Coordinates of N, CA and C in Angstrom, one line a residue:
Chain R
M1 N 88.8 114.3 123.0 CA 88.8 114.0 121.5 C 87.4 113.8 121.1
T2 N 87.1 114.6 120.0 CA 85.7 114.5 119.5 C 85.6 113.6 118.3
I3 N 84.4 113.4 117.8 CA 84.2 112.6 116.6 C 84.9 113.2 115.4
A4 N 84.9 114.5 115.3 CA 85.5 115.2 114.2 C 87.0 114.9 114.2
T5 N 87.6 115.0 115.4 CA 89.1 114.7 115.5 C 89.4 113.3 115.1
L6 N 88.6 112.4 115.5 CA 88.8 111.0 115.2 C 88.8 110.7 113.7
Y7 N 87.8 111.3 113.1 CA 87.7 111.0 111.6 C 88.7 111.8 110.9
A8 N 89.1 113.0 111.4 CA 90.2 113.7 110.7 C 91.5 113.0 110.7
V9 N 91.8 112.4 111.9 CA 93.0 111.6 112.0 C 93.0 110.4 111.1
C10 N 91.8 109.8 111.0 CA 91.6 108.6 110.1 C 91.8 109.0 108.7
G11 N 91.3 110.2 108.3 CA 91.5 110.7 106.9 C 93.0 111.0 106.6
V12 N 93.7 111.5 107.6 CA 95.1 111.8 107.4 C 95.9 110.5 107.2
M13 N 95.5 109.5 108.0 CA 96.2 108.2 107.8 C 95.8 107.5 106.5
L14 N 94.6 107.7 106.0 CA 94.2 107.2 104.7 C 95.1 107.9 103.6
F15 N 95.2 109.2 103.8 CA 96.1 109.9 102.8 C 97.5 109.4 102.8
G16 N 98.0 109.2 104.0 CA 99.4 108.6 104.1 C 99.5 107.3 103.5
I17 N 98.6 106.4 103.7 CA 98.6 105.1 103.1 C 98.5 105.2 101.5
G18 N 97.7 106.1 101.1 CA 97.6 106.3 99.6 C 98.8 106.8 99.0
F19 N 99.5 107.7 99.7 CA 100.7 108.3 99.2 C 101.8 107.3 99.2
Y20 N 101.9 106.4 100.2 CA 102.8 105.3 100.2 C 102.6 104.4 99.0
G21 N 101.3 104.1 98.7 CA 101.0 103.3 97.5 C 101.4 103.9 96.2
V22 N 101.2 105.2 96.1 CA 101.5 105.9 94.8 C 103.0 105.8 94.6
V23 N 103.8 106.0 95.7 CA 105.3 106.0 95.6 C 105.8 104.6 95.4
I24 N 105.3 103.6 96.1 CA 105.9 102.3 96.2 C 105.4 101.4 95.1
C25 N 104.1 101.3 94.9 CA 103.6 100.3 94.0 C 104.0 100.5 92.6
R26 N 104.2 99.4 91.9 CA 104.7 99.5 90.5 C 103.6 99.4 89.5
H27 N 102.7 98.5 89.8 CA 101.6 98.3 88.8 C 100.8 99.6 88.7
L28 N 100.4 100.0 87.5 CA 99.8 101.3 87.3 C 98.3 101.3 87.8
L29 N 97.7 100.1 87.8 CA 96.3 100.1 88.3 C 96.3 100.3 89.8
R30 N 97.4 99.8 90.5 CA 97.5 100.0 91.9 C 97.8 101.4 92.2
K31 N 98.5 102.1 91.3 CA 98.8 103.5 91.5 C 97.5 104.3 91.5
V32 N 96.6 103.9 90.5 CA 95.3 104.6 90.4 C 94.5 104.4 91.6
I33 N 94.5 103.2 92.2 CA 93.7 102.9 93.4 C 94.3 103.7 94.5
S34 N 95.6 103.9 94.6 CA 96.2 104.6 95.7 C 95.9 106.1 95.6
L35 N 95.8 106.6 94.3 CA 95.4 108.0 94.2 C 94.0 108.2 94.7
N36 N 93.1 107.2 94.4 CA 91.7 107.3 94.9 C 91.7 107.3 96.5
L37 N 92.6 106.5 97.0 CA 92.7 106.4 98.5 C 93.1 107.8 99.0
M38 N 94.1 108.5 98.4 CA 94.5 109.8 98.8 C 93.3 110.8 98.8
G39 N 92.5 110.7 97.7 CA 91.4 111.6 97.5 C 90.3 111.3 98.6
S40 N 90.1 110.0 99.0 CA 89.1 109.7 100.0 C 89.6 110.3 101.3
G41 N 90.9 110.2 101.6 CA 91.4 110.7 102.9 C 91.2 112.2 103.0
T42 N 91.5 112.9 101.8 CA 91.3 114.4 101.8 C 89.8 114.7 102.1
F43 N 88.9 114.0 101.4 CA 87.5 114.3 101.6 C 87.1 114.0 103.1
L44 N 87.6 113.0 103.7 CA 87.3 112.7 105.0 C 87.8 113.8 106.0
V45 N 88.9 114.3 105.7 CA 89.4 115.4 106.6 C 88.5 116.6 106.4
L46 N 88.1 116.9 105.1 CA 87.3 118.1 104.9 C 85.9 118.0 105.6
V47 N 85.3 116.8 105.5 CA 83.9 116.6 106.1 C 84.1 116.6 107.6
A48 N 85.2 116.0 108.1 CA 85.3 116.0 109.6 C 85.5 117.4 110.1
L49 N 86.3 118.2 109.4 CA 86.5 119.6 109.9 C 85.2 120.4 109.7
A50 N 84.3 120.1 108.8 CA 83.1 120.8 108.7 C 82.1 120.5 109.8
H51 N 82.5 119.4 110.6 CA 81.6 119.0 111.7 C 81.9 119.8 113.0
R52 N 83.0 120.7 113.0 CA 83.4 121.3 114.2 C 82.8 122.7 114.3
T53 N 81.5 122.9 114.2 CA 80.9 124.2 114.4 C 80.3 124.3 115.8
P54 N 80.2 125.5 116.3 CA 79.8 125.6 117.7 C 78.3 125.3 117.9
D55 N 77.5 125.4 116.9 CA 76.1 125.2 117.1 C 75.7 123.7 116.8
G56 N 76.7 122.9 116.4 CA 76.4 121.5 116.2 C 75.8 121.2 114.8
Q57 N 75.5 122.2 114.0 CA 75.0 122.0 112.6 C 76.2 122.0 111.7
P58 N 76.5 121.0 110.9 CA 77.7 121.0 110.1 C 77.6 122.0 109.0
D59 N 78.8 122.5 108.7 CA 79.0 123.6 107.7 C 78.7 122.9 106.3
S60 N 78.0 123.6 105.5 CA 77.5 123.0 104.2 C 78.5 123.4 103.1
V61 N 79.4 124.3 103.3 CA 80.3 124.7 102.1 C 81.3 123.5 101.9
P62 N 82.0 123.0 102.9 CA 82.8 121.8 102.6 C 82.1 120.6 102.1
H63 N 80.8 120.5 102.5 CA 80.0 119.4 102.0 C 79.8 119.5 100.5
A64 N 79.5 120.7 100.0 CA 79.4 121.0 98.6 C 80.7 120.8 97.8
M65 N 81.8 121.2 98.5 CA 83.1 121.0 97.8 C 83.4 119.5 97.7
V66 N 83.1 118.7 98.7 CA 83.4 117.3 98.7 C 82.5 116.6 97.6
L67 N 81.3 117.1 97.6 CA 80.3 116.5 96.6 C 80.9 116.7 95.1
T68 N 81.3 117.9 94.9 CA 81.9 118.2 93.6 C 83.2 117.4 93.4
G69 N 84.0 117.3 94.4 CA 85.3 116.6 94.3 C 85.1 115.1 94.0
L70 N 84.0 114.5 94.6 CA 83.8 113.1 94.3 C 83.5 112.9 92.8
V71 N 82.7 113.7 92.2 CA 82.4 113.6 90.8 C 83.7 113.8 89.9
V72 N 84.5 114.9 90.3 CA 85.7 115.2 89.6 C 86.7 114.0 89.7
S73 N 86.8 113.4 90.9 CA 87.7 112.3 91.1 C 87.3 111.1 90.3
V74 N 86.0 110.9 90.1 CA 85.6 109.7 89.3 C 86.0 110.0 87.8
S75 N 85.8 111.2 87.4 CA 86.1 111.5 86.0 C 87.6 111.4 85.8
A76 N 88.4 111.9 86.8 CA 89.9 111.8 86.6 C 90.3 110.4 86.6
T77 N 89.6 109.5 87.5 CA 90.0 108.1 87.5 C 89.7 107.5 86.1
A78 N 88.6 107.9 85.5 CA 88.2 107.3 84.2 C 89.3 107.7 83.2
L79 N 89.7 109.0 83.2 CA 90.8 109.4 82.3 C 92.1 108.6 82.5
A80 N 92.4 108.4 83.8 CA 93.7 107.7 84.1 C 93.5 106.2 83.6
L81 N 92.4 105.6 83.8 CA 92.2 104.2 83.3 C 92.2 104.1 81.8
A82 N 91.6 105.1 81.1 CA 91.7 105.1 79.7 C 93.1 105.2 79.2
S83 N 93.9 106.1 79.8 CA 95.3 106.2 79.5 C 96.1 104.9 79.7
L84 N 95.7 104.3 80.8 CA 96.4 103.0 81.2 C 96.1 101.9 80.1
R85 N 94.8 101.9 79.7 CA 94.4 100.9 78.6 C 95.2 101.2 77.3
R86 N 95.3 102.5 77.0 CA 96.0 102.8 75.7 C 97.5 102.5 75.9
F87 N 98.1 102.7 77.1 CA 99.5 102.4 77.3 C 99.7 100.9 77.2
H88 N 98.8 100.1 77.8 CA 98.9 98.7 77.7 C 98.8 98.2 76.3
R89 N 97.9 98.8 75.5 CA 97.7 98.3 74.2 C 98.9 98.6 73.3
E90 N 99.5 99.8 73.5 CA 100.6 100.1 72.7 C 101.9 99.4 73.1
T91 N 102.2 99.2 74.4 CA 103.4 98.7 74.8 C 103.4 97.3 75.4
Q92 N 102.2 96.8 75.7 CA 102.0 95.5 76.4 C 102.6 95.5 77.8
R93 N 102.8 96.6 78.4 CA 103.3 96.6 79.7 C 102.3 97.3 80.6
T94 N 102.4 97.1 81.9 CA 101.5 97.8 82.9 C 102.4 98.5 83.9
E95 N 103.7 98.7 83.6 CA 104.5 99.5 84.5 C 105.2 100.5 83.7
L96 N 105.6 101.6 84.3 CA 106.3 102.7 83.6 C 107.7 102.2 83.3
S97 N 108.3 102.8 82.3 CA 109.6 102.4 81.9 C 110.7 102.7 82.9
L98 N 110.3 103.6 83.9 CA 111.2 103.8 85.0 C 111.4 102.6 85.8
H99 N 110.3 101.8 85.9 CA 110.4 100.6 86.8 C 110.7 99.3 86.0
A100 N 110.5 99.4 84.6 CA 110.7 98.2 83.8 C 112.1 97.7 83.9
E101 N 112.2 96.4 83.8 CA 113.5 95.8 83.8 C 114.2 96.1 82.5
R102 N 115.5 96.4 82.6 CA 116.2 96.8 81.4 C 116.5 95.6 80.5
R103 N 115.8 95.7 79.4 CA 116.0 94.6 78.5 C 116.9 95.1 77.3
G104 N 117.3 94.1 76.5 CA 118.1 94.5 75.4 C 117.3 95.3 74.3
T105 N 116.1 94.9 74.1 CA 115.3 95.6 73.1 C 114.4 96.6 73.8
D106 N 114.4 97.8 73.3 CA 113.7 98.9 73.9 C 112.4 99.1 73.2
D107 N 112.1 98.3 72.2 CA 110.9 98.5 71.4 C 109.7 97.8 72.0
A108 N 109.9 97.0 73.1 CA 108.8 96.1 73.6 C 107.8 97.0 74.3
Chain A
M1 N 74.7 104.8 125.7 CA 74.4 105.1 124.3 C 75.6 105.8 123.7
N2 N 76.2 106.8 124.5 CA 77.3 107.5 123.9 C 78.5 106.6 123.7
S3 N 78.7 105.7 124.6 CA 79.9 104.9 124.5 C 79.7 103.9 123.3
L4 N 78.4 103.5 123.1 CA 78.1 102.7 121.9 C 78.4 103.4 120.6
L5 N 78.1 104.7 120.6 CA 78.4 105.4 119.4 C 79.9 105.6 119.2
W6 N 80.6 105.7 120.3 CA 82.1 105.8 120.2 C 82.7 104.5 119.7
I7 N 82.1 103.4 120.2 CA 82.6 102.1 119.7 C 82.3 102.0 118.2
L8 N 81.2 102.5 117.7 CA 80.8 102.4 116.3 C 81.8 103.3 115.5
D9 N 82.1 104.5 116.0 CA 83.1 105.3 115.3 C 84.5 104.7 115.2
I10 N 84.9 104.2 116.3 CA 86.3 103.6 116.3 C 86.3 102.4 115.4
T11 N 85.3 101.6 115.4 CA 85.2 100.5 114.5 C 85.3 100.9 113.1
L12 N 84.5 101.9 112.8 CA 84.5 102.4 111.4 C 85.9 102.9 111.0
C13 N 86.5 103.7 111.8 CA 87.9 104.2 111.5 C 88.9 103.1 111.3
G14 N 88.8 102.1 112.3 CA 89.7 101.0 112.2 C 89.5 100.2 111.0
S15 N 88.3 99.9 110.6 CA 88.1 99.1 109.4 C 88.5 99.9 108.1
L16 N 88.3 101.2 108.2 CA 88.8 102.0 107.0 C 90.3 101.9 106.8
I17 N 91.1 102.0 107.9 CA 92.5 101.9 107.9 C 92.9 100.5 107.4
W18 N 92.2 99.5 108.0 CA 92.6 98.1 107.7 C 92.3 97.8 106.3
L19 N 91.2 98.2 105.7 CA 90.8 98.0 104.3 C 91.8 98.7 103.4
A20 N 92.3 99.9 103.8 CA 93.2 100.6 102.9 C 94.6 99.8 102.9
C21 N 95.0 99.4 104.1 CA 96.3 98.6 104.1 C 96.1 97.3 103.3
Q22 N 95.0 96.6 103.5 CA 94.8 95.4 102.7 C 94.8 95.6 101.2
T23 N 94.2 96.7 100.8 CA 94.1 97.0 99.4 C 95.4 97.1 98.8
L24 N 96.4 97.7 99.5 CA 97.7 97.8 98.9 C 98.6 96.6 99.2
A25 N 98.2 95.7 100.2 CA 99.1 94.6 100.5 C 98.8 93.4 99.8
T26 N 97.5 93.2 99.2 CA 97.2 92.0 98.6 C 97.9 91.9 97.2
A27 N 98.4 90.6 96.9 CA 99.1 90.4 95.6 C 98.1 90.4 94.5
D28 N 96.9 89.9 94.7 CA 95.9 89.7 93.7 C 95.2 91.1 93.4
L29 N 95.3 91.5 92.1 CA 94.7 92.8 91.7 C 93.2 92.8 91.9
F30 N 92.5 91.6 91.5 CA 91.1 91.5 91.6 C 90.6 91.7 93.1
K31 N 91.4 91.0 94.0 CA 91.0 91.2 95.4 C 91.3 92.6 95.9
A32 N 92.3 93.2 95.4 CA 92.5 94.6 95.7 C 91.4 95.5 95.3
I33 N 90.8 95.3 94.1 CA 89.7 96.1 93.6 C 88.5 95.9 94.5
V34 N 88.2 94.6 94.8 CA 87.0 94.3 95.6 C 87.2 95.0 97.0
L35 N 88.4 94.9 97.6 CA 88.6 95.6 98.9 C 88.4 97.1 98.7
F36 N 88.8 97.7 97.6 CA 88.6 99.1 97.4 C 87.1 99.5 97.4
I37 N 86.3 98.6 96.7 CA 84.9 98.8 96.7 C 84.3 98.8 98.1
M38 N 84.8 97.8 98.9 CA 84.3 97.7 100.3 C 84.7 98.9 101.0
L39 N 85.9 99.4 100.8 CA 86.3 100.7 101.5 C 85.4 101.8 101.1
G40 N 85.0 101.9 99.9 CA 84.0 103.0 99.5 C 82.7 102.8 100.3
L41 N 82.2 101.6 100.5 CA 81.0 101.4 101.2 C 81.1 101.7 102.6
V42 N 82.2 101.4 103.3 CA 82.4 101.7 104.7 C 82.6 103.2 104.8
M43 N 83.2 103.9 103.8 CA 83.3 105.3 103.8 C 82.0 106.0 103.7
A44 N 81.0 105.4 103.0 CA 79.7 105.9 103.0 C 79.0 105.9 104.4
L45 N 79.3 104.8 105.1 CA 78.8 104.7 106.5 C 79.4 105.8 107.3
A46 N 80.7 106.0 107.2 CA 81.4 107.1 107.9 C 80.8 108.4 107.7
W47 N 80.4 108.7 106.4 CA 79.9 110.0 106.1 C 78.5 110.1 106.6
A48 N 77.7 109.0 106.7 CA 76.4 109.1 107.3 C 76.6 109.4 108.8
R49 N 77.7 109.0 109.4 CA 77.9 109.3 110.8 C 78.3 110.8 111.0
L50 N 78.9 111.3 110.0 CA 79.4 112.7 110.1 C 78.3 113.7 109.6
D51 N 77.0 113.3 109.6 CA 75.9 114.2 109.3 C 76.0 114.7 107.8
A52 N 76.5 113.8 106.9 CA 76.5 114.2 105.5 C 75.8 113.2 104.7
P53 N 74.5 113.0 104.7 CA 73.9 111.9 104.0 C 73.9 112.1 102.5
D54 N 74.0 113.3 102.0 CA 74.1 113.5 100.6 C 75.4 113.0 100.0
I55 N 76.5 113.2 100.8 CA 77.8 112.7 100.3 C 77.8 111.2 100.5
A56 N 77.1 110.7 101.5 CA 77.1 109.2 101.7 C 76.4 108.6 100.5
L57 N 75.3 109.1 100.0 CA 74.6 108.6 98.8 C 75.5 108.7 97.6
A58 N 76.2 109.8 97.4 CA 77.0 110.0 96.2 C 78.2 109.1 96.3
E59 N 78.8 108.8 97.5 CA 79.9 107.9 97.6 C 79.5 106.5 97.3
A60 N 78.3 106.1 97.8 CA 77.9 104.7 97.6 C 77.6 104.5 96.1
A61 N 77.1 105.5 95.4 CA 76.7 105.3 94.0 C 77.9 105.5 93.1
I62 N 78.6 106.6 93.3 CA 79.7 106.9 92.4 C 81.0 106.3 92.8
G63 N 81.4 106.6 94.1 CA 82.7 106.2 94.6 C 82.9 104.7 94.6
A64 N 81.9 104.0 95.1 CA 82.1 102.6 95.2 C 81.6 101.9 93.9
G65 N 80.4 102.3 93.4 CA 79.8 101.5 92.3 C 80.5 101.8 91.0
L66 N 80.5 103.1 90.6 CA 81.0 103.5 89.3 C 82.6 103.3 89.2
T67 N 83.3 103.7 90.2 CA 84.7 103.5 90.2 C 85.1 102.0 90.2
G68 N 84.4 101.2 91.0 CA 84.7 99.8 91.0 C 84.4 99.2 89.7
A69 N 83.3 99.6 89.0 CA 83.1 99.0 87.7 C 84.1 99.4 86.7
L70 N 84.6 100.7 86.7 CA 85.6 101.1 85.8 C 86.9 100.3 86.1
L71 N 87.3 100.1 87.4 CA 88.5 99.4 87.7 C 88.4 98.0 87.2
L72 N 87.3 97.3 87.5 CA 87.2 95.9 87.1 C 87.2 95.8 85.6
S73 N 86.6 96.7 84.9 CA 86.6 96.6 83.4 C 88.0 96.8 82.9
T74 N 88.8 97.7 83.5 CA 90.1 97.9 83.0 C 91.0 96.7 83.3
L75 N 90.8 96.1 84.5 CA 91.5 94.9 84.8 C 91.3 93.8 83.8
A76 N 90.0 93.6 83.4 CA 89.7 92.6 82.4 C 90.4 92.9 81.1
A77 N 90.4 94.2 80.7 CA 91.0 94.6 79.5 C 92.5 94.4 79.5
I78 N 93.1 94.5 80.7 CA 94.6 94.4 80.8 C 95.0 93.0 80.8
T79 N 94.3 92.1 81.6 CA 94.8 90.8 81.8 C 94.5 89.9 80.6
K80 N 93.5 90.3 79.8 CA 93.1 89.5 78.6 C 94.3 89.6 77.6
P81 N 94.7 88.5 77.0 CA 95.8 88.6 76.0 C 95.3 89.2 74.8
P82 N 96.1 90.1 74.2 CA 95.6 90.9 73.0 C 95.4 90.0 71.8
A83 N 94.4 90.3 71.1 CA 94.1 89.5 69.9 C 95.1 89.7 68.8
P84 N 95.6 88.7 68.2 CA 96.7 88.9 67.2 C 96.1 89.6 66.0
R85 N 96.9 90.4 65.4 CA 96.4 91.2 64.2 C 96.4 90.3 63.0
T86 N 95.4 90.4 62.2 CA 95.4 89.7 60.9 C 96.3 90.5 60.0
P87 N 96.9 89.8 59.0 CA 97.9 90.5 58.1 C 97.3 91.7 57.3
S88 N 96.0 91.5 56.9 CA 95.4 92.6 56.2 C 95.2 93.9 57.1
E89 N 94.8 93.6 58.3 CA 94.7 94.8 59.2 C 96.0 95.4 59.5
K90 N 97.1 94.6 59.6 CA 98.4 95.1 59.9 C 98.9 96.0 58.8
T91 N 98.7 95.5 57.6 CA 99.2 96.4 56.4 C 98.4 97.6 56.4
E92 N 97.1 97.5 56.8 CA 96.3 98.7 56.7 C 96.8 99.8 57.7
V93 N 97.2 99.2 58.9 CA 97.6 100.1 60.0 C 99.0 100.7 59.6
D94 N 99.8 99.9 59.0 CA 101.2 100.4 58.6 C 101.1 101.4 57.5
A95 N 100.1 101.2 56.6 CA 100.0 102.2 55.5 C 99.5 103.5 56.1

């Protein structure tokens, strides 16, 4: 087992934990955090696999992809959080209506 | 020396998994966000170990710092009770 394998397995586990959070957690802020966890796991797998070159020098193409992906994930997080703020301002809720308790009034 | 590096790597991976689990397990949202920022910083260490110092710098600045600030600001905006609308503003909006 090499260092690259160790970190790749760790990245896969991070992705799994994030996916669990996206599916299970009800609060929307927790869903956003879980999505970020999934992204971090993916980046960890990519960088770990870039480390498996025969000459010991890591491949630079996955590094550039991960660097771009970090910036894109931050902007996607900002968009999700802005949508969450708007949703909370309009409905006073932080969960989707799929999870909300069924009340008599639907206008809340 | 080699076994010391192995211990370092295993400790980093273990703390990454533990921080991710704790982020989802804590009931307090503020604590979850702080744990997520810590996870970003530990992730920066892991990338420095994987010979990617540029990604480590970007993660420490953007992934941990900027995302954490965005999450904390959103948490403050969500937990704060909304200001009641004044009647004039309400009629203006309704019109």
